[in-house]
Amino acid sequence: MDRTRRLRQTKEIRDMLRENHVRTEELIYPVFVAEGENIVNPVESMPGICQYSVDRVNEELDRVMQAGIRAILLFGIPAHKDEVGSGAYDENGIIPVAIRQIKKDYPDLLVIADVCLCEYTSHGHCGVVENGIIVNDKTLPLLAKAAVSYAKAGADIIAPSDMMDLRVQVIREALDEAGYSYTPIMAYSAKFASGYYGPFRDAAHSAPGFGDRKTYQMDPANAKEAMREVEEDILEGADLIIAKPAMAYMDIIKDISNNFNIPIVAYNVSGEYAMVKAAAQNGWIDEKKIVMENLVGMKRAGAKMIITYHAVDAAAWIKEEEQ
């Protein structure tokens, strides 16, 4: 008679038979850098997360390094915005400046540079706007310029998040032409028009000034469309695929894993983080148990890596379990 409980009787047996693990080296921590000096601005809707100026960001990166986290995802907050998001591709803009400083101070830290225009445009959209329309093909060369400027500054991986058609192909061609053929592209391929992004828009000052992003981010109801987006990005040259958000989209992560042989990155987004933090602060849940259960669920669904604002805490909890 089969009694599966026999294999759950001790911690040692359970640990030995565990099918999925969350490892510190698989965690990616988002970091917000702002133009200016002496800036440490807490993000009210994301407890524990701050915006940092370049002269203060080491305070956060020291924590990251001490936790054993090996990779960060960098977002910029410019002092000036304009219609075409020129701060995104200015070689002396906030992201190239931050990358150069970070790689100088932390040469072993993997720096992933998010490529998008939304933080840099006066209208808050991810592309060039004409007559209220986000114009795909006029946006592409600007994204390519940004990608090259970040690679030139020392970014290890380029992560386009804009969801414009053909942007992976254009960025790949631009990187290759500029001599960065070995710089990988981590494409936000399955990125949905989600309600879970609200706190991020507080952190990055990137809320759209009109309308929404449903003409370029995907409908949350569509799963097959996500497979089409992923396939197209792979064909255009993507090296890694991001699924975003994660918790309500684990079926998408699983479908990507089942259909494509490519590393998948789950983005445990700001709203998912904020909900857990708020519930924990109210004493309604055990934060450690819930966070680790969420993260292992993403691994179980097929994610190889996880972008999460919980990364520093999760790394400490992983270390506790190993001792």
mmCIF file of C-alpha atoms in Angstrom:
data_model
loop_
_atom_site.group_PDB
_atom_site.id
_atom_site.type_symbol
_atom_site.label_atom_id
_atom_site.label_comp_id
_atom_site.label_asym_id
_atom_site.label_seq_id
_atom_site.Cartn_x
_atom_site.Cartn_y
_atom_site.Cartn_z
ATOM 1 C CA MET A 1 0.000 0.000 0.000
ATOM 2 C CA ASP A 2 1.325 3.435 -0.947
ATOM 3 C CA ARG A 3 1.757 5.735 2.045
ATOM 4 C CA THR A 4 3.272 8.967 0.771
ATOM 5 C CA ARG A 5 3.412 10.422 4.276
ATOM 6 C CA ARG A 6 6.369 8.138 5.027
ATOM 7 C CA LEU A 7 8.511 10.502 2.976
ATOM 8 C CA ARG A 8 7.428 13.571 4.968
ATOM 9 C CA GLN A 9 8.235 12.390 8.466
ATOM 10 C CA THR A 10 11.465 14.315 9.109
ATOM 11 C CA LYS A 11 12.971 17.561 7.931
ATOM 12 C CA GLU A 12 15.978 15.667 6.588
ATOM 13 C CA ILE A 13 13.800 13.460 4.371
ATOM 14 C CA ARG A 14 11.713 16.420 3.202
ATOM 15 C CA ASP A 15 14.838 18.415 2.361
ATOM 16 C CA MET A 16 16.387 15.523 0.474
ATOM 17 C CA LEU A 17 13.277 15.020 -1.664
ATOM 18 C CA ARG A 18 12.464 18.676 -2.312
ATOM 19 C CA GLU A 19 11.868 19.128 -6.040
ATOM 20 C CA ASN A 20 12.356 22.886 -6.312
ATOM 21 C CA HIS A 21 14.655 25.277 -4.498
ATOM 22 C CA VAL A 22 14.972 29.051 -4.357
ATOM 23 C CA ARG A 23 18.655 29.940 -4.439
ATOM 24 C CA THR A 24 20.167 33.304 -3.638
ATOM 25 C CA GLU A 25 22.164 33.327 -6.883
ATOM 26 C CA GLU A 26 18.876 33.122 -8.816
ATOM 27 C CA LEU A 27 17.433 36.301 -7.276
ATOM 28 C CA ILE A 28 17.557 39.675 -9.027
ATOM 29 C CA TYR A 29 16.960 42.826 -6.986
ATOM 30 C CA PRO A 30 15.424 45.953 -8.576
ATOM 31 C CA VAL A 31 17.170 49.236 -7.723
ATOM 32 C CA PHE A 32 15.901 52.773 -8.420
ATOM 33 C CA VAL A 33 18.511 55.465 -9.068
ATOM 34 C CA ALA A 34 17.525 59.126 -9.237
ATOM 35 C CA GLU A 35 19.304 62.145 -10.647
ATOM 36 C CA GLY A 36 20.508 64.525 -7.974
ATOM 37 C CA GLU A 37 22.578 64.300 -4.823
ATOM 38 C CA ASN A 38 22.072 63.000 -1.286
ATOM 39 C CA ILE A 39 18.773 61.322 -2.186
ATOM 40 C CA VAL A 40 17.274 58.463 -0.206
ATOM 41 C CA ASN A 41 13.531 58.669 -0.819
ATOM 42 C CA PRO A 42 11.379 55.901 0.685
ATOM 43 C CA VAL A 43 8.639 54.663 -1.640
ATOM 44 C CA GLU A 44 5.524 54.875 0.517
ATOM 45 C CA SER A 45 3.630 52.124 -1.292
ATOM 46 C CA MET A 46 6.635 49.759 -1.164
ATOM 47 C CA PRO A 47 7.877 49.494 2.449
ATOM 48 C CA GLY A 48 11.642 49.008 2.581
ATOM 49 C CA ILE A 49 12.246 50.245 -0.977
ATOM 50 C CA CYS A 50 13.857 53.632 -1.696
ATOM 51 C CA GLN A 51 15.035 55.779 -4.563
ATOM 52 C CA TYR A 52 18.765 56.510 -4.328
ATOM 53 C CA SER A 53 20.985 59.085 -5.947
ATOM 54 C CA VAL A 54 24.231 57.705 -7.364
ATOM 55 C CA ASP A 55 26.229 59.115 -4.446
ATOM 56 C CA ARG A 56 24.027 57.183 -1.971
ATOM 57 C CA VAL A 57 23.184 53.994 -3.886
ATOM 58 C CA ASN A 58 26.152 52.153 -2.357
ATOM 59 C CA GLU A 59 24.212 52.079 0.914
ATOM 60 C CA GLU A 60 21.714 49.762 -0.760
ATOM 61 C CA LEU A 61 24.251 47.862 -2.836
ATOM 62 C CA ASP A 62 26.309 47.059 0.246
ATOM 63 C CA ARG A 63 23.223 45.281 1.618
ATOM 64 C CA VAL A 64 22.779 43.493 -1.692
ATOM 65 C CA MET A 65 26.358 42.257 -1.745
ATOM 66 C CA GLN A 66 26.312 41.219 1.908
ATOM 67 C CA ALA A 67 23.154 39.205 1.237
ATOM 68 C CA GLY A 68 24.966 37.303 -1.504
ATOM 69 C CA ILE A 69 22.748 38.591 -4.305
ATOM 70 C CA ARG A 70 24.639 38.646 -7.581
ATOM 71 C CA ALA A 71 22.378 40.694 -9.865
ATOM 72 C CA ILE A 72 20.402 43.927 -9.847
ATOM 73 C CA LEU A 73 17.873 45.376 -12.292
ATOM 74 C CA LEU A 74 18.434 49.096 -12.691
ATOM 75 C CA PHE A 75 15.723 51.732 -13.216
ATOM 76 C CA GLY A 76 16.417 55.436 -13.697
ATOM 77 C CA ILE A 77 14.531 58.494 -12.492
ATOM 78 C CA PRO A 78 15.658 61.560 -14.450
ATOM 79 C CA ALA A 79 15.508 65.173 -13.331
ATOM 80 C CA HIS A 80 14.176 66.211 -16.754
ATOM 81 C CA LYS A 81 11.557 64.623 -18.998
ATOM 82 C CA ASP A 82 10.568 65.438 -22.560
ATOM 83 C CA GLU A 83 8.298 64.177 -25.315
ATOM 84 C CA VAL A 84 10.824 61.700 -26.719
ATOM 85 C CA GLY A 85 12.419 60.494 -23.469
ATOM 86 C CA SER A 86 15.881 61.722 -24.398
ATOM 87 C CA GLY A 87 17.175 61.023 -20.889
ATOM 88 C CA ALA A 88 16.828 57.310 -21.608
ATOM 89 C CA TYR A 89 19.521 57.320 -24.271
ATOM 90 C CA ASP A 90 21.710 60.225 -23.137
ATOM 91 C CA GLU A 91 25.173 58.756 -22.544
ATOM 92 C CA ASN A 92 25.460 61.087 -19.556
ATOM 93 C CA GLY A 93 21.963 60.281 -18.322
ATOM 94 C CA ILE A 94 21.160 58.736 -14.976
ATOM 95 C CA ILE A 95 21.457 55.083 -16.017
ATOM 96 C CA PRO A 96 24.835 55.236 -17.825
ATOM 97 C CA VAL A 97 26.248 57.353 -14.980
ATOM 98 C CA ALA A 98 24.934 54.867 -12.410
ATOM 99 C CA ILE A 99 26.215 51.854 -14.324
ATOM 100 C CA ARG A 100 29.716 53.278 -14.616
ATOM 101 C CA GLN A 101 29.820 54.039 -10.884
ATOM 102 C CA ILE A 102 28.361 50.684 -9.844
ATOM 103 C CA LYS A 103 30.702 48.655 -12.065
ATOM 104 C CA LYS A 104 33.638 50.635 -10.674
ATOM 105 C CA ASP A 105 32.643 49.989 -7.051
ATOM 106 C CA TYR A 106 31.181 46.486 -7.489
ATOM 107 C CA PRO A 107 32.859 44.894 -10.511
ATOM 108 C CA ASP A 108 31.442 41.447 -9.729
ATOM 109 C CA LEU A 109 27.827 42.616 -9.459
ATOM 110 C CA LEU A 110 25.743 41.709 -12.523
ATOM 111 C CA VAL A 111 24.000 44.865 -13.746
ATOM 112 C CA ILE A 112 20.835 44.420 -15.816
ATOM 113 C CA ALA A 113 19.642 47.664 -17.404
ATOM 114 C CA ASP A 114 15.928 48.097 -18.029
ATOM 115 C CA VAL A 115 15.321 49.729 -21.423
ATOM 116 C CA CYS A 116 12.134 51.761 -21.749
ATOM 117 C CA LEU A 117 11.094 55.369 -22.285
ATOM 118 C CA CYS A 118 8.258 55.655 -19.747
ATOM 119 C CA GLU A 119 10.359 57.031 -16.882
ATOM 120 C CA TYR A 120 11.817 59.643 -19.234
ATOM 121 C CA THR A 121 8.831 60.881 -21.257
ATOM 122 C CA SER A 122 6.715 63.830 -20.206
ATOM 123 C CA HIS A 123 3.585 61.866 -21.147
ATOM 124 C CA GLY A 124 4.634 58.703 -19.278
ATOM 125 C CA HIS A 125 4.205 56.284 -22.167
ATOM 126 C CA CYS A 126 6.773 53.744 -23.312
ATOM 127 C CA GLY A 127 7.095 55.129 -26.828
ATOM 128 C CA VAL A 128 6.884 58.195 -29.042
ATOM 129 C CA VAL A 129 3.382 59.708 -29.049
ATOM 130 C CA GLU A 130 1.765 61.350 -32.065
ATOM 131 C CA ASN A 131 -1.863 62.485 -31.990
ATOM 132 C CA GLY A 132 -2.504 60.388 -28.929
ATOM 133 C CA ILE A 133 -1.089 57.222 -30.545
ATOM 134 C CA ILE A 134 2.017 55.397 -29.308
ATOM 135 C CA VAL A 135 4.008 55.081 -32.530
ATOM 136 C CA ASN A 136 5.854 51.779 -32.665
ATOM 137 C CA ASP A 137 8.468 52.223 -35.391
ATOM 138 C CA LYS A 138 9.588 55.726 -34.377
ATOM 139 C CA THR A 139 10.219 54.368 -30.877
ATOM 140 C CA LEU A 140 12.520 51.548 -31.982
ATOM 141 C CA PRO A 141 15.659 53.586 -32.819
ATOM 142 C CA LEU A 142 15.390 55.406 -29.481
ATOM 143 C CA LEU A 143 15.264 52.113 -27.602
ATOM 144 C CA ALA A 144 18.255 50.897 -29.594
ATOM 145 C CA LYS A 145 20.218 54.042 -28.701
ATOM 146 C CA ALA A 146 19.420 53.506 -25.031
ATOM 147 C CA ALA A 147 20.497 49.860 -25.170
ATOM 148 C CA VAL A 148 23.829 50.752 -26.778
ATOM 149 C CA SER A 149 24.497 53.554 -24.295
ATOM 150 C CA TYR A 150 23.882 51.173 -21.378
ATOM 151 C CA ALA A 151 26.091 48.462 -22.873
ATOM 152 C CA LYS A 152 28.798 51.029 -23.496
ATOM 153 C CA ALA A 153 28.575 52.130 -19.846
ATOM 154 C CA GLY A 154 29.140 48.532 -18.740
ATOM 155 C CA ALA A 155 25.715 46.896 -18.406
ATOM 156 C CA ASP A 156 25.988 43.110 -18.412
ATOM 157 C CA ILE A 157 22.469 42.453 -19.717
ATOM 158 C CA ILE A 158 19.967 44.638 -21.594
ATOM 159 C CA ALA A 159 16.289 44.249 -20.632
ATOM 160 C CA PRO A 160 13.791 45.947 -22.974
ATOM 161 C CA SER A 161 10.439 46.339 -21.193
ATOM 162 C CA ASP A 162 8.524 48.584 -23.600
ATOM 163 C CA MET A 163 6.568 45.897 -25.515
ATOM 164 C CA MET A 164 7.007 47.551 -28.901
ATOM 165 C CA ASP A 165 6.903 45.150 -31.852
ATOM 166 C CA LEU A 166 10.353 44.230 -33.290
ATOM 167 C CA ARG A 167 12.298 45.978 -30.538
ATOM 168 C CA VAL A 168 14.381 42.903 -29.706
ATOM 169 C CA GLN A 169 15.509 42.617 -33.322
ATOM 170 C CA VAL A 170 16.395 46.310 -33.589
ATOM 171 C CA ILE A 171 18.241 46.285 -30.257
ATOM 172 C CA ARG A 172 20.140 43.113 -31.167
ATOM 173 C CA GLU A 173 21.240 44.620 -34.472
ATOM 174 C CA ALA A 174 22.303 47.870 -32.782
ATOM 175 C CA LEU A 175 24.273 46.068 -30.075
ATOM 176 C CA ASP A 176 26.018 43.869 -32.629
ATOM 177 C CA GLU A 177 26.885 46.825 -34.836
ATOM 178 C CA ALA A 178 28.307 48.715 -31.841
ATOM 179 C CA GLY A 179 30.537 45.787 -30.888
ATOM 180 C CA TYR A 180 28.401 44.303 -28.096
ATOM 181 C CA SER A 181 27.451 41.044 -29.758
ATOM 182 C CA TYR A 182 28.061 39.151 -26.494
ATOM 183 C CA THR A 183 25.722 41.352 -24.438
ATOM 184 C CA PRO A 184 22.583 39.276 -23.770
ATOM 185 C CA ILE A 185 19.017 40.549 -24.124
ATOM 186 C CA MET A 186 16.568 39.702 -21.341
ATOM 187 C CA ALA A 187 13.274 40.541 -23.033
ATOM 188 C CA TYR A 188 10.061 41.404 -21.237
ATOM 189 C CA SER A 189 8.148 39.208 -23.668
ATOM 190 C CA ALA A 190 5.070 38.159 -21.701
ATOM 191 C CA LYS A 191 4.266 41.508 -20.086
ATOM 192 C CA PHE A 192 0.628 42.096 -19.288
ATOM 193 C CA ALA A 193 -1.356 45.319 -18.818
ATOM 194 C CA SER A 194 -1.699 44.579 -15.132
ATOM 195 C CA GLY A 195 -3.129 46.313 -12.107
ATOM 196 C CA TYR A 196 -0.171 45.042 -10.100
ATOM 197 C CA TYR A 197 2.188 47.795 -11.318
ATOM 198 C CA GLY A 198 0.814 50.694 -9.281
ATOM 199 C CA PRO A 199 3.543 50.903 -6.612
ATOM 200 C CA PHE A 200 6.265 50.673 -9.277
ATOM 201 C CA ARG A 201 4.822 53.730 -10.990
ATOM 202 C CA ASP A 202 5.130 55.546 -7.659
ATOM 203 C CA ALA A 203 8.755 54.440 -7.387
ATOM 204 C CA ALA A 204 9.730 55.211 -10.978
ATOM 205 C CA HIS A 205 7.456 58.252 -11.508
ATOM 206 C CA SER A 206 6.229 56.549 -14.669
ATOM 207 C CA ALA A 207 2.423 56.627 -14.620
ATOM 208 C CA PRO A 208 0.986 57.470 -18.059
ATOM 209 C CA GLY A 209 -0.261 61.027 -18.332
ATOM 210 C CA PHE A 210 -3.239 59.964 -20.430
ATOM 211 C CA GLY A 211 -4.997 56.735 -21.266
ATOM 212 C CA ASP A 212 -3.354 53.435 -20.412
ATOM 213 C CA ARG A 213 -0.853 50.946 -21.863
ATOM 214 C CA LYS A 214 -3.304 48.416 -23.220
ATOM 215 C CA THR A 215 -2.343 49.093 -26.838
ATOM 216 C CA TYR A 216 1.112 47.622 -26.259
ATOM 217 C CA GLN A 217 1.022 45.559 -23.055
ATOM 218 C CA MET A 218 -0.992 42.341 -23.275
ATOM 219 C CA ASP A 219 -4.547 41.617 -22.184
ATOM 220 C CA PRO A 220 -4.436 39.654 -18.884
ATOM 221 C CA ALA A 221 -7.057 37.287 -20.323
ATOM 222 C CA ASN A 222 -4.768 36.049 -23.119
ATOM 223 C CA ALA A 223 -2.400 33.110 -22.740
ATOM 224 C CA LYS A 224 -1.862 31.989 -26.333
ATOM 225 C CA GLU A 225 -0.897 35.530 -27.294
ATOM 226 C CA ALA A 226 1.899 35.357 -24.723
ATOM 227 C CA MET A 227 3.319 32.305 -26.480
ATOM 228 C CA ARG A 228 3.293 34.212 -29.749
ATOM 229 C CA GLU A 229 5.117 37.154 -28.157
ATOM 230 C CA VAL A 230 7.726 34.854 -26.630
ATOM 231 C CA GLU A 231 8.294 33.009 -29.903
ATOM 232 C CA GLU A 232 8.722 36.261 -31.820
ATOM 233 C CA ASP A 233 11.226 37.631 -29.306
ATOM 234 C CA ILE A 234 13.257 34.429 -29.392
ATOM 235 C CA LEU A 235 13.363 34.558 -33.181
ATOM 236 C CA GLU A 236 14.478 38.206 -32.985
ATOM 237 C CA GLY A 237 17.391 37.325 -30.709
ATOM 238 C CA ALA A 238 16.234 37.289 -27.079
ATOM 239 C CA ASP A 239 18.511 35.262 -24.795
ATOM 240 C CA LEU A 240 16.239 35.221 -21.741
ATOM 241 C CA ILE A 241 12.490 35.761 -21.366
ATOM 242 C CA ILE A 242 10.680 37.685 -18.619
ATOM 243 C CA ALA A 243 7.103 36.901 -17.609
ATOM 244 C CA LYS A 244 5.474 39.793 -15.751
ATOM 245 C CA PRO A 245 3.653 39.789 -13.330
ATOM 246 C CA ALA A 246 4.321 36.420 -11.727
ATOM 247 C CA MET A 247 1.796 35.352 -9.104
ATOM 248 C CA ALA A 248 -1.382 35.635 -11.180
ATOM 249 C CA TYR A 249 0.464 34.408 -14.292
ATOM 250 C CA MET A 250 2.123 31.163 -13.195
ATOM 251 C CA ASP A 251 0.221 29.362 -15.936
ATOM 252 C CA ILE A 252 2.034 31.614 -18.423
ATOM 253 C CA ILE A 253 5.397 30.758 -16.878
ATOM 254 C CA LYS A 254 4.537 27.063 -17.064
ATOM 255 C CA ASP A 255 3.392 27.354 -20.689
ATOM 256 C CA ILE A 256 6.623 29.128 -21.670
ATOM 257 C CA SER A 257 8.626 26.449 -19.864
ATOM 258 C CA ASN A 258 6.737 23.665 -21.637
ATOM 259 C CA ASN A 259 7.020 25.216 -25.102
ATOM 260 C CA PHE A 260 10.438 26.892 -25.264
ATOM 261 C CA ASN A 261 13.948 25.867 -24.277
ATOM 262 C CA ILE A 262 15.073 29.243 -22.958
ATOM 263 C CA PRO A 263 15.794 30.609 -19.455
ATOM 264 C CA ILE A 264 12.646 32.151 -17.949
ATOM 265 C CA VAL A 265 12.682 35.042 -15.482
ATOM 266 C CA ALA A 266 9.625 35.609 -13.305
ATOM 267 C CA TYR A 267 9.082 39.244 -12.264
ATOM 268 C CA ASN A 268 7.519 39.306 -8.795
ATOM 269 C CA VAL A 269 6.199 42.837 -9.264
ATOM 270 C CA SER A 270 5.601 45.809 -6.998
ATOM 271 C CA GLY A 271 1.917 45.217 -6.314
ATOM 272 C CA GLU A 272 2.602 41.607 -5.343
ATOM 273 C CA TYR A 273 5.326 42.839 -2.997
ATOM 274 C CA ALA A 274 3.159 45.599 -1.526
ATOM 275 C CA MET A 275 0.251 43.247 -0.771
ATOM 276 C CA VAL A 276 2.474 40.852 1.149
ATOM 277 C CA LYS A 277 4.145 43.700 3.039
ATOM 278 C CA ALA A 278 0.820 45.302 3.994
ATOM 279 C CA ALA A 279 -0.672 42.021 5.202
ATOM 280 C CA ALA A 280 2.483 41.198 7.161
ATOM 281 C CA GLN A 281 2.574 44.633 8.800
ATOM 282 C CA ASN A 282 -1.015 44.096 9.924
ATOM 283 C CA GLY A 283 -0.082 40.754 11.458
ATOM 284 C CA TRP A 284 -2.373 38.824 9.104
ATOM 285 C CA ILE A 285 0.298 36.579 7.576
ATOM 286 C CA ASP A 286 3.764 35.212 8.278
ATOM 287 C CA GLU A 287 5.847 37.254 5.810
ATOM 288 C CA LYS A 288 8.722 34.777 5.552
ATOM 289 C CA LYS A 289 6.459 31.786 4.902
ATOM 290 C CA ILE A 290 4.330 33.614 2.338
ATOM 291 C CA VAL A 291 7.286 35.120 0.440
ATOM 292 C CA MET A 292 9.175 31.852 0.221
ATOM 293 C CA GLU A 293 6.026 29.972 -0.813
ATOM 294 C CA ASN A 294 5.392 32.513 -3.570
ATOM 295 C CA LEU A 295 8.971 32.316 -4.807
ATOM 296 C CA VAL A 296 9.099 28.525 -4.807
ATOM 297 C CA GLY A 297 5.802 28.548 -6.703
ATOM 298 C CA MET A 298 7.472 30.600 -9.430
ATOM 299 C CA LYS A 299 10.342 28.115 -9.551
ATOM 300 C CA ARG A 300 7.885 25.208 -9.659
ATOM 301 C CA ALA A 301 6.126 26.856 -12.599
ATOM 302 C CA GLY A 302 9.399 26.897 -14.527
ATOM 303 C CA ALA A 303 11.229 30.130 -13.705
ATOM 304 C CA LYS A 304 15.004 29.886 -13.638
ATOM 305 C CA MET A 305 15.459 33.317 -12.059
ATOM 306 C CA ILE A 306 13.209 35.677 -10.111
ATOM 307 C CA ILE A 307 13.203 39.470 -10.074
ATOM 308 C CA THR A 308 11.826 40.413 -6.670
ATOM 309 C CA TYR A 309 11.805 43.295 -4.210
ATOM 310 C CA HIS A 310 11.905 40.612 -1.496
ATOM 311 C CA ALA A 311 15.362 39.507 -2.656
ATOM 312 C CA VAL A 312 17.441 40.834 0.253
ATOM 313 C CA ASP A 313 15.071 39.402 2.871
ATOM 314 C CA ALA A 314 14.697 36.133 0.965
ATOM 315 C CA ALA A 315 18.475 35.734 0.773
ATOM 316 C CA ALA A 316 18.699 36.069 4.555
ATOM 317 C CA TRP A 317 15.947 33.488 5.055
ATOM 318 C CA ILE A 318 17.634 31.072 2.644
ATOM 319 C CA LYS A 319 20.877 31.457 4.591
ATOM 320 C CA GLU A 320 19.020 30.745 7.864
ATOM 321 C CA GLU A 321 17.617 27.524 6.442
ATOM 322 C CA GLU A 322 21.051 26.388 5.283
ATOM 323 C CA GLN A 323 22.629 26.792 8.715
#
